[in-house]
């Protein structure tokens, strides 16, 4: 399998497409570290554990604050682990909810072990569950087009983008913000209405 | 008013406004009250760890969450509790039932029925056994933990939410 984009390229494209008013919940592992390295902001929440649960955290925010746009930066291993949550998101049908899956078909942060997303089409799981929009992108043009449609969707949207396997670029820092600081800064954003 | 309805009413009076969980027959009265309608949010979760993570998000969004589950789901939710809510300081009230109480239940409940107190102690989640005549004192303690930004649990043995008050 070959894909046009690296994970870092895809995350940078997605981060630039996220509106300033959105809350972002990023999955544990390299997805969080890559997002933090390119576009940290107080409205980004980085999971360091609780694998599989990024869309659930995001859904909690979305149900508590339905007017907010909530975006999930997820990975294939995470989506597989929390696949049941695709049903919950679809059933509760948050109107402003964009669920991105950066699919390298690997558990990158534990040494690159394979996941089944090479043969299991995760965007089809989301579509079957009832997401309002679901798409797979394999190159930059397709990813940008899918992102635009996802952010314009009334209802939960899922975009899977295939990315090349590989580790983080040398020098990518760990997320140094403490868990408590991450909670507090997001609480301030959500309480104050600003980012 | 049933004990379950009273319990929900008292939670709502104290500002709890986000309810999520997976059912247990021991709290059917509570779940019926939630299904009939609460001022806040009620979500039927597919798995107990999903409910705990939803509570984390809801807390950050300004809500005061309650997670409800049978103790068979406590194992499912441990990673979320210890690697999300506890370390990120996202408090919630855990309402967890005691299947396997006093060793009297179907086989699938007996190990957890015996182990639950030790499991809750091991992850340092404060808990107490709930009785309806002690509700206000119990909820005072839950709220004190909330102020400390810690989850805490009310453990529901059989019979508490049955019949009418």
mmCIF file with all atom_site columns, N, CA and C in Angstrom, chain B residues 43-106:
data_model
loop_
_atom_site.group_PDB
_atom_site.id
_atom_site.type_symbol
_atom_site.label_atom_id
_atom_site.label_alt_id
_atom_site.label_comp_id
_atom_site.label_asym_id
_atom_site.label_entity_id
_atom_site.label_seq_id
_atom_site.pdbx_PDB_ins_code
_atom_site.Cartn_x
_atom_site.Cartn_y
_atom_site.Cartn_z
_atom_site.occupancy
_atom_site.B_iso_or_equiv
_atom_site.pdbx_formal_charge
_atom_site.auth_seq_id
_atom_site.auth_comp_id
_atom_site.auth_asym_id
_atom_site.auth_atom_id
_atom_site.pdbx_PDB_model_num
ATOM 1   N N  . UNK B 1 43  ? -27.295 10.105  28.236 1.00 0.00 ? 43  UNK B N  1
ATOM 2   C CA . UNK B 1 43  ? -26.752 9.355   27.107 1.00 0.00 ? 43  UNK B CA 1
ATOM 3   C C  . UNK B 1 43  ? -26.712 7.880   27.463 1.00 0.00 ? 43  UNK B C  1
ATOM 4   N N  . UNK B 1 44  ? -27.201 7.049   26.562 1.00 0.00 ? 44  UNK B N  1
ATOM 5   C CA . UNK B 1 44  ? -27.021 5.609   26.728 1.00 0.00 ? 44  UNK B CA 1
ATOM 6   C C  . UNK B 1 44  ? -25.699 5.222   26.080 1.00 0.00 ? 44  UNK B C  1
ATOM 7   N N  . UNK B 1 45  ? -24.731 4.821   26.888 1.00 0.00 ? 45  UNK B N  1
ATOM 8   C CA . UNK B 1 45  ? -23.413 4.486   26.348 1.00 0.00 ? 45  UNK B CA 1
ATOM 9   C C  . UNK B 1 45  ? -23.389 3.027   25.923 1.00 0.00 ? 45  UNK B C  1
ATOM 10  N N  . UNK B 1 46  ? -22.464 2.703   25.013 1.00 0.00 ? 46  UNK B N  1
ATOM 11  C CA . UNK B 1 46  ? -22.351 1.310   24.586 1.00 0.00 ? 46  UNK B CA 1
ATOM 12  C C  . UNK B 1 46  ? -21.401 0.520   25.475 1.00 0.00 ? 46  UNK B C  1
ATOM 13  N N  . UNK B 1 47  ? -20.546 1.240   26.207 1.00 0.00 ? 47  UNK B N  1
ATOM 14  C CA . UNK B 1 47  ? -19.573 0.550   27.028 1.00 0.00 ? 47  UNK B CA 1
ATOM 15  C C  . UNK B 1 47  ? -19.228 1.476   28.182 1.00 0.00 ? 47  UNK B C  1
ATOM 16  N N  . UNK B 1 48  ? -18.833 0.903   29.290 1.00 0.00 ? 48  UNK B N  1
ATOM 17  C CA . UNK B 1 48  ? -18.671 1.717   30.496 1.00 0.00 ? 48  UNK B CA 1
ATOM 18  C C  . UNK B 1 48  ? -17.509 2.701   30.389 1.00 0.00 ? 48  UNK B C  1
ATOM 19  N N  . UNK B 1 49  ? -16.453 2.337   29.673 1.00 0.00 ? 49  UNK B N  1
ATOM 20  C CA . UNK B 1 49  ? -15.335 3.276   29.542 1.00 0.00 ? 49  UNK B CA 1
ATOM 21  C C  . UNK B 1 49  ? -15.732 4.457   28.658 1.00 0.00 ? 49  UNK B C  1
ATOM 22  N N  . UNK B 1 50  ? -16.591 4.213   27.692 1.00 0.00 ? 50  UNK B N  1
ATOM 23  C CA . UNK B 1 50  ? -17.100 5.307   26.884 1.00 0.00 ? 50  UNK B CA 1
ATOM 24  C C  . UNK B 1 50  ? -17.852 6.318   27.759 1.00 0.00 ? 50  UNK B C  1
ATOM 25  N N  . UNK B 1 51  ? -18.646 5.808   28.682 1.00 0.00 ? 51  UNK B N  1
ATOM 26  C CA . UNK B 1 51  ? -19.399 6.696   29.580 1.00 0.00 ? 51  UNK B CA 1
ATOM 27  C C  . UNK B 1 51  ? -18.445 7.524   30.439 1.00 0.00 ? 51  UNK B C  1
ATOM 28  N N  . UNK B 1 52  ? -17.401 6.900   30.959 1.00 0.00 ? 52  UNK B N  1
ATOM 29  C CA . UNK B 1 52  ? -16.431 7.628   31.788 1.00 0.00 ? 52  UNK B CA 1
ATOM 30  C C  . UNK B 1 52  ? -15.752 8.724   30.965 1.00 0.00 ? 52  UNK B C  1
ATOM 31  N N  . UNK B 1 53  ? -15.416 8.430   29.714 1.00 0.00 ? 53  UNK B N  1
ATOM 32  C CA . UNK B 1 53  ? -14.778 9.436   28.854 1.00 0.00 ? 53  UNK B CA 1
ATOM 33  C C  . UNK B 1 53  ? -15.751 10.551  28.473 1.00 0.00 ? 53  UNK B C  1
ATOM 34  N N  . UNK B 1 54  ? -17.001 10.198  28.237 1.00 0.00 ? 54  UNK B N  1
ATOM 35  C CA . UNK B 1 54  ? -18.001 11.240  27.989 1.00 0.00 ? 54  UNK B CA 1
ATOM 36  C C  . UNK B 1 54  ? -18.087 12.180  29.186 1.00 0.00 ? 54  UNK B C  1
ATOM 37  N N  . UNK B 1 55  ? -18.033 11.612  30.381 1.00 0.00 ? 55  UNK B N  1
ATOM 38  C CA . UNK B 1 55  ? -18.078 12.433  31.596 1.00 0.00 ? 55  UNK B CA 1
ATOM 39  C C  . UNK B 1 55  ? -16.884 13.377  31.654 1.00 0.00 ? 55  UNK B C  1
ATOM 40  N N  . UNK B 1 56  ? -15.720 12.915  31.211 1.00 0.00 ? 56  UNK B N  1
ATOM 41  C CA . UNK B 1 56  ? -14.538 13.781  31.189 1.00 0.00 ? 56  UNK B CA 1
ATOM 42  C C  . UNK B 1 56  ? -14.778 14.977  30.282 1.00 0.00 ? 56  UNK B C  1
ATOM 43  N N  . UNK B 1 57  ? -15.297 14.709  29.087 1.00 0.00 ? 57  UNK B N  1
ATOM 44  C CA . UNK B 1 57  ? -15.580 15.800  28.163 1.00 0.00 ? 57  UNK B CA 1
ATOM 45  C C  . UNK B 1 57  ? -16.651 16.730  28.703 1.00 0.00 ? 57  UNK B C  1
ATOM 46  N N  . UNK B 1 58  ? -17.711 16.161  29.258 1.00 0.00 ? 58  UNK B N  1
ATOM 47  C CA . UNK B 1 58  ? -18.798 16.981  29.776 1.00 0.00 ? 58  UNK B CA 1
ATOM 48  C C  . UNK B 1 58  ? -18.321 17.873  30.923 1.00 0.00 ? 58  UNK B C  1
ATOM 49  N N  . UNK B 1 59  ? -17.461 17.334  31.786 1.00 0.00 ? 59  UNK B N  1
ATOM 50  C CA . UNK B 1 59  ? -16.930 18.147  32.889 1.00 0.00 ? 59  UNK B CA 1
ATOM 51  C C  . UNK B 1 59  ? -16.171 19.354  32.345 1.00 0.00 ? 59  UNK B C  1
ATOM 52  N N  . UNK B 1 60  ? -15.313 19.110  31.364 1.00 0.00 ? 60  UNK B N  1
ATOM 53  C CA . UNK B 1 60  ? -14.532 20.222  30.817 1.00 0.00 ? 60  UNK B CA 1
ATOM 54  C C  . UNK B 1 60  ? -15.450 21.260  30.180 1.00 0.00 ? 60  UNK B C  1
ATOM 55  N N  . UNK B 1 61  ? -16.618 20.803  29.700 1.00 0.00 ? 61  UNK B N  1
ATOM 56  C CA . UNK B 1 61  ? -17.586 21.704  29.073 1.00 0.00 ? 61  UNK B CA 1
ATOM 57  C C  . UNK B 1 61  ? -18.540 22.304  30.093 1.00 0.00 ? 61  UNK B C  1
ATOM 58  N N  . UNK B 1 62  ? -18.242 22.173  31.374 1.00 0.00 ? 62  UNK B N  1
ATOM 59  C CA . UNK B 1 62  ? -18.989 22.868  32.409 1.00 0.00 ? 62  UNK B CA 1
ATOM 60  C C  . UNK B 1 62  ? -20.107 22.074  33.070 1.00 0.00 ? 62  UNK B C  1
ATOM 61  N N  . UNK B 1 63  ? -20.219 20.772  32.761 1.00 0.00 ? 63  UNK B N  1
ATOM 62  C CA . UNK B 1 63  ? -21.280 19.975  33.360 1.00 0.00 ? 63  UNK B CA 1
ATOM 63  C C  . UNK B 1 63  ? -20.799 19.263  34.617 1.00 0.00 ? 63  UNK B C  1
ATOM 64  N N  . UNK B 1 64  ? -21.768 18.722  35.347 1.00 0.00 ? 64  UNK B N  1
ATOM 65  C CA . UNK B 1 64  ? -21.480 17.973  36.574 1.00 0.00 ? 64  UNK B CA 1
ATOM 66  C C  . UNK B 1 64  ? -21.975 16.542  36.331 1.00 0.00 ? 64  UNK B C  1
ATOM 67  N N  . UNK B 1 65  ? -21.057 15.618  35.966 1.00 0.00 ? 65  UNK B N  1
ATOM 68  C CA . UNK B 1 65  ? -21.486 14.327  35.425 1.00 0.00 ? 65  UNK B CA 1
ATOM 69  C C  . UNK B 1 65  ? -21.707 13.212  36.445 1.00 0.00 ? 65  UNK B C  1
ATOM 70  N N  . UNK B 1 66  ? -22.599 12.315  36.052 1.00 0.00 ? 66  UNK B N  1
ATOM 71  C CA . UNK B 1 66  ? -22.855 11.074  36.776 1.00 0.00 ? 66  UNK B CA 1
ATOM 72  C C  . UNK B 1 66  ? -22.686 9.929   35.795 1.00 0.00 ? 66  UNK B C  1
ATOM 73  N N  . UNK B 1 67  ? -21.912 8.914   36.174 1.00 0.00 ? 67  UNK B N  1
ATOM 74  C CA . UNK B 1 67  ? -21.738 7.712   35.356 1.00 0.00 ? 67  UNK B CA 1
ATOM 75  C C  . UNK B 1 67  ? -22.388 6.556   36.100 1.00 0.00 ? 67  UNK B C  1
ATOM 76  N N  . UNK B 1 68  ? -23.267 5.829   35.432 1.00 0.00 ? 68  UNK B N  1
ATOM 77  C CA . UNK B 1 68  ? -23.990 4.715   36.051 1.00 0.00 ? 68  UNK B CA 1
ATOM 78  C C  . UNK B 1 68  ? -23.578 3.411   35.381 1.00 0.00 ? 68  UNK B C  1
ATOM 79  N N  . UNK B 1 69  ? -23.356 2.360   36.191 1.00 0.00 ? 69  UNK B N  1
ATOM 80  C CA . UNK B 1 69  ? -22.963 1.084   35.611 1.00 0.00 ? 69  UNK B CA 1
ATOM 81  C C  . UNK B 1 69  ? -23.179 -0.055  36.598 1.00 0.00 ? 69  UNK B C  1
ATOM 82  N N  . UNK B 1 70  ? -23.266 -1.240  36.068 1.00 0.00 ? 70  UNK B N  1
ATOM 83  C CA . UNK B 1 70  ? -23.197 -2.459  36.871 1.00 0.00 ? 70  UNK B CA 1
ATOM 84  C C  . UNK B 1 70  ? -21.721 -2.718  37.183 1.00 0.00 ? 70  UNK B C  1
ATOM 85  N N  . UNK B 1 71  ? -21.444 -3.366  38.300 1.00 0.00 ? 71  UNK B N  1
ATOM 86  C CA . UNK B 1 71  ? -20.029 -3.589  38.621 1.00 0.00 ? 71  UNK B CA 1
ATOM 87  C C  . UNK B 1 71  ? -19.314 -4.508  37.628 1.00 0.00 ? 71  UNK B C  1
ATOM 88  N N  . UNK B 1 72  ? -20.040 -5.242  36.821 1.00 0.00 ? 72  UNK B N  1
ATOM 89  C CA . UNK B 1 72  ? -19.388 -5.987  35.740 1.00 0.00 ? 72  UNK B CA 1
ATOM 90  C C  . UNK B 1 72  ? -18.704 -5.052  34.745 1.00 0.00 ? 72  UNK B C  1
ATOM 91  N N  . UNK B 1 73  ? -19.116 -3.808  34.717 1.00 0.00 ? 73  UNK B N  1
ATOM 92  C CA . UNK B 1 73  ? -18.503 -2.835  33.823 1.00 0.00 ? 73  UNK B CA 1
ATOM 93  C C  . UNK B 1 73  ? -17.360 -2.064  34.455 1.00 0.00 ? 73  UNK B C  1
ATOM 94  N N  . UNK B 1 74  ? -17.125 -2.289  35.727 1.00 0.00 ? 74  UNK B N  1
ATOM 95  C CA . UNK B 1 74  ? -16.056 -1.549  36.385 1.00 0.00 ? 74  UNK B CA 1
ATOM 96  C C  . UNK B 1 74  ? -14.708 -1.901  35.761 1.00 0.00 ? 74  UNK B C  1
ATOM 97  N N  . UNK B 1 75  ? -14.492 -3.173  35.495 1.00 0.00 ? 75  UNK B N  1
ATOM 98  C CA . UNK B 1 75  ? -13.251 -3.577  34.832 1.00 0.00 ? 75  UNK B CA 1
ATOM 99  C C  . UNK B 1 75  ? -13.078 -2.909  33.484 1.00 0.00 ? 75  UNK B C  1
ATOM 100 N N  . UNK B 1 76  ? -14.177 -2.846  32.728 1.00 0.00 ? 76  UNK B N  1
ATOM 101 C CA . UNK B 1 76  ? -14.129 -2.181  31.412 1.00 0.00 ? 76  UNK B CA 1
ATOM 102 C C  . UNK B 1 76  ? -13.709 -0.729  31.520 1.00 0.00 ? 76  UNK B C  1
ATOM 103 N N  . UNK B 1 77  ? -14.006 -0.089  32.635 1.00 0.00 ? 77  UNK B N  1
ATOM 104 C CA . UNK B 1 77  ? -13.802 1.349   32.737 1.00 0.00 ? 77  UNK B CA 1
ATOM 105 C C  . UNK B 1 77  ? -12.520 1.752   33.463 1.00 0.00 ? 77  UNK B C  1
ATOM 106 N N  . UNK B 1 78  ? -11.750 0.764   33.929 1.00 0.00 ? 78  UNK B N  1
ATOM 107 C CA . UNK B 1 78  ? -10.589 1.113   34.751 1.00 0.00 ? 78  UNK B CA 1
ATOM 108 C C  . UNK B 1 78  ? -9.580  1.986   34.018 1.00 0.00 ? 78  UNK B C  1
ATOM 109 N N  . UNK B 1 79  ? -9.249  1.667   32.774 1.00 0.00 ? 79  UNK B N  1
ATOM 110 C CA . UNK B 1 79  ? -8.219  2.442   32.085 1.00 0.00 ? 79  UNK B CA 1
ATOM 111 C C  . UNK B 1 79  ? -8.653  3.886   31.892 1.00 0.00 ? 79  UNK B C  1
ATOM 112 N N  . UNK B 1 80  ? -9.942  4.078   31.602 1.00 0.00 ? 80  UNK B N  1
ATOM 113 C CA . UNK B 1 80  ? -10.422 5.455   31.462 1.00 0.00 ? 80  UNK B CA 1
ATOM 114 C C  . UNK B 1 80  ? -10.311 6.191   32.788 1.00 0.00 ? 80  UNK B C  1
ATOM 115 N N  . UNK B 1 81  ? -10.721 5.547   33.877 1.00 0.00 ? 81  UNK B N  1
ATOM 116 C CA . UNK B 1 81  ? -10.680 6.220   35.177 1.00 0.00 ? 81  UNK B CA 1
ATOM 117 C C  . UNK B 1 81  ? -9.257  6.596   35.541 1.00 0.00 ? 81  UNK B C  1
ATOM 118 N N  . UNK B 1 82  ? -8.314  5.662   35.393 1.00 0.00 ? 82  UNK B N  1
ATOM 119 C CA . UNK B 1 82  ? -6.966  5.912   35.905 1.00 0.00 ? 82  UNK B CA 1
ATOM 120 C C  . UNK B 1 82  ? -6.069  6.668   34.935 1.00 0.00 ? 82  UNK B C  1
ATOM 121 N N  . UNK B 1 83  ? -6.337  6.615   33.626 1.00 0.00 ? 83  UNK B N  1
ATOM 122 C CA . UNK B 1 83  ? -5.466  7.320   32.684 1.00 0.00 ? 83  UNK B CA 1
ATOM 123 C C  . UNK B 1 83  ? -6.146  8.522   32.043 1.00 0.00 ? 83  UNK B C  1
ATOM 124 N N  . UNK B 1 84  ? -7.364  8.790   32.437 1.00 0.00 ? 84  UNK B N  1
ATOM 125 C CA . UNK B 1 84  ? -8.047  9.997   31.954 1.00 0.00 ? 84  UNK B CA 1
ATOM 126 C C  . UNK B 1 84  ? -8.572  10.779  33.154 1.00 0.00 ? 84  UNK B C  1
ATOM 127 N N  . UNK B 1 85  ? -9.735  10.429  33.676 1.00 0.00 ? 85  UNK B N  1
ATOM 128 C CA . UNK B 1 85  ? -10.407 11.303  34.646 1.00 0.00 ? 85  UNK B CA 1
ATOM 129 C C  . UNK B 1 85  ? -9.582  11.603  35.894 1.00 0.00 ? 85  UNK B C  1
ATOM 130 N N  . UNK B 1 86  ? -8.915  10.582  36.451 1.00 0.00 ? 86  UNK B N  1
ATOM 131 C CA . UNK B 1 86  ? -8.187  10.845  37.692 1.00 0.00 ? 86  UNK B CA 1
ATOM 132 C C  . UNK B 1 86  ? -6.979  11.746  37.452 1.00 0.00 ? 86  UNK B C  1
ATOM 133 N N  . UNK B 1 87  ? -6.214  11.478  36.388 1.00 0.00 ? 87  UNK B N  1
ATOM 134 C CA . UNK B 1 87  ? -4.993  12.267  36.201 1.00 0.00 ? 87  UNK B CA 1
ATOM 135 C C  . UNK B 1 87  ? -5.268  13.618  35.554 1.00 0.00 ? 87  UNK B C  1
ATOM 136 N N  . UNK B 1 88  ? -6.349  13.718  34.786 1.00 0.00 ? 88  UNK B N  1
ATOM 137 C CA . UNK B 1 88  ? -6.698  15.006  34.206 1.00 0.00 ? 88  UNK B CA 1
ATOM 138 C C  . UNK B 1 88  ? -7.608  15.815  35.142 1.00 0.00 ? 88  UNK B C  1
ATOM 139 N N  . UNK B 1 89  ? -7.930  15.239  36.296 1.00 0.00 ? 89  UNK B N  1
ATOM 140 C CA . UNK B 1 89  ? -8.736  15.912  37.320 1.00 0.00 ? 89  UNK B CA 1
ATOM 141 C C  . UNK B 1 89  ? -10.090 16.348  36.754 1.00 0.00 ? 89  UNK B C  1
ATOM 142 N N  . UNK B 1 90  ? -10.814 15.351  36.240 1.00 0.00 ? 90  UNK B N  1
ATOM 143 C CA . UNK B 1 90  ? -12.159 15.553  35.706 1.00 0.00 ? 90  UNK B CA 1
ATOM 144 C C  . UNK B 1 90  ? -13.105 14.743  36.592 1.00 0.00 ? 90  UNK B C  1
ATOM 145 N N  . UNK B 1 91  ? -13.631 15.351  37.666 1.00 0.00 ? 91  UNK B N  1
ATOM 146 C CA . UNK B 1 91  ? -14.430 14.564  38.611 1.00 0.00 ? 91  UNK B CA 1
ATOM 147 C C  . UNK B 1 91  ? -15.773 14.132  38.033 1.00 0.00 ? 91  UNK B C  1
ATOM 148 N N  . UNK B 1 92  ? -16.294 13.044  38.577 1.00 0.00 ? 92  UNK B N  1
ATOM 149 C CA . UNK B 1 92  ? -17.642 12.595  38.258 1.00 0.00 ? 92  UNK B CA 1
ATOM 150 C C  . UNK B 1 92  ? -18.133 11.746  39.424 1.00 0.00 ? 92  UNK B C  1
ATOM 151 N N  . UNK B 1 93  ? -19.450 11.592  39.521 1.00 0.00 ? 93  UNK B N  1
ATOM 152 C CA . UNK B 1 93  ? -20.038 10.663  40.469 1.00 0.00 ? 93  UNK B CA 1
ATOM 153 C C  . UNK B 1 93  ? -20.237 9.332   39.772 1.00 0.00 ? 93  UNK B C  1
ATOM 154 N N  . UNK B 1 94  ? -19.676 8.277   40.322 1.00 0.00 ? 94  UNK B N  1
ATOM 155 C CA . UNK B 1 94  ? -19.867 6.926   39.799 1.00 0.00 ? 94  UNK B CA 1
ATOM 156 C C  . UNK B 1 94  ? -20.936 6.231   40.626 1.00 0.00 ? 94  UNK B C  1
ATOM 157 N N  . UNK B 1 95  ? -22.024 5.863   39.982 1.00 0.00 ? 95  UNK B N  1
ATOM 158 C CA . UNK B 1 95  ? -23.063 5.058   40.615 1.00 0.00 ? 95  UNK B CA 1
ATOM 159 C C  . UNK B 1 95  ? -22.885 3.636   40.091 1.00 0.00 ? 95  UNK B C  1
ATOM 160 N N  . UNK B 1 96  ? -22.390 2.754   40.934 1.00 0.00 ? 96  UNK B N  1
ATOM 161 C CA . UNK B 1 96  ? -22.033 1.398   40.480 1.00 0.00 ? 96  UNK B CA 1
ATOM 162 C C  . UNK B 1 96  ? -22.757 0.375   41.347 1.00 0.00 ? 96  UNK B C  1
ATOM 163 N N  . UNK B 1 97  ? -23.406 -0.563  40.716 1.00 0.00 ? 97  UNK B N  1
ATOM 164 C CA . UNK B 1 97  ? -24.197 -1.540  41.467 1.00 0.00 ? 97  UNK B CA 1
ATOM 165 C C  . UNK B 1 97  ? -23.326 -2.683  41.966 1.00 0.00 ? 97  UNK B C  1
ATOM 166 N N  . UNK B 1 98  ? -23.827 -3.345  42.992 1.00 0.00 ? 98  UNK B N  1
ATOM 167 C CA . UNK B 1 98  ? -23.098 -4.438  43.624 1.00 0.00 ? 98  UNK B CA 1
ATOM 168 C C  . UNK B 1 98  ? -23.752 -5.764  43.304 1.00 0.00 ? 98  UNK B C  1
ATOM 169 N N  . UNK B 1 99  ? -23.531 -6.263  42.062 1.00 0.00 ? 99  UNK B N  1
ATOM 170 C CA . UNK B 1 99  ? -23.913 -7.640  41.769 1.00 0.00 ? 99  UNK B CA 1
ATOM 171 C C  . UNK B 1 99  ? -22.895 -8.548  42.456 1.00 0.00 ? 99  UNK B C  1
ATOM 172 N N  . UNK B 1 100 ? -23.299 -9.732  42.826 1.00 0.00 ? 100 UNK B N  1
ATOM 173 C CA . UNK B 1 100 ? -22.405 -10.631 43.558 1.00 0.00 ? 100 UNK B CA 1
ATOM 174 C C  . UNK B 1 100 ? -22.292 -10.260 45.024 1.00 0.00 ? 100 UNK B C  1
ATOM 175 N N  . UNK B 1 101 ? -23.186 -9.384  45.478 1.00 0.00 ? 101 UNK B N  1
ATOM 176 C CA . UNK B 1 101 ? -23.173 -8.916  46.868 1.00 0.00 ? 101 UNK B CA 1
ATOM 177 C C  . UNK B 1 101 ? -23.298 -10.088 47.834 1.00 0.00 ? 101 UNK B C  1
ATOM 178 N N  . UNK B 1 102 ? -22.397 -10.151 48.793 1.00 0.00 ? 102 UNK B N  1
ATOM 179 C CA . UNK B 1 102 ? -22.362 -11.217 49.800 1.00 0.00 ? 102 UNK B CA 1
ATOM 180 C C  . UNK B 1 102 ? -22.292 -12.603 49.166 1.00 0.00 ? 102 UNK B C  1
ATOM 181 N N  . UNK B 1 103 ? -21.722 -12.669 47.974 1.00 0.00 ? 103 UNK B N  1
ATOM 182 C CA . UNK B 1 103 ? -21.481 -13.959 47.349 1.00 0.00 ? 103 UNK B CA 1
ATOM 183 C C  . UNK B 1 103 ? -22.723 -14.658 46.841 1.00 0.00 ? 103 UNK B C  1
ATOM 184 N N  . UNK B 1 104 ? -23.826 -13.926 46.746 1.00 0.00 ? 104 UNK B N  1
ATOM 185 C CA . UNK B 1 104 ? -25.083 -14.556 46.329 1.00 0.00 ? 104 UNK B CA 1
ATOM 186 C C  . UNK B 1 104 ? -25.516 -13.968 44.996 1.00 0.00 ? 104 UNK B C  1
ATOM 187 N N  . UNK B 1 105 ? -25.200 -14.686 43.921 1.00 0.00 ? 105 UNK B N  1
ATOM 188 C CA . UNK B 1 105 ? -25.612 -14.217 42.602 1.00 0.00 ? 105 UNK B CA 1
ATOM 189 C C  . UNK B 1 105 ? -25.206 -15.253 41.577 1.00 0.00 ? 105 UNK B C  1
ATOM 190 N N  . UNK B 1 106 ? -25.451 -14.942 40.306 1.00 0.00 ? 106 UNK B N  1
ATOM 191 C CA . UNK B 1 106 ? -25.047 -15.834 39.214 1.00 0.00 ? 106 UNK B CA 1
ATOM 192 C C  . UNK B 1 106 ? -23.522 -15.868 39.140 1.00 0.00 ? 106 UNK B C  1
#
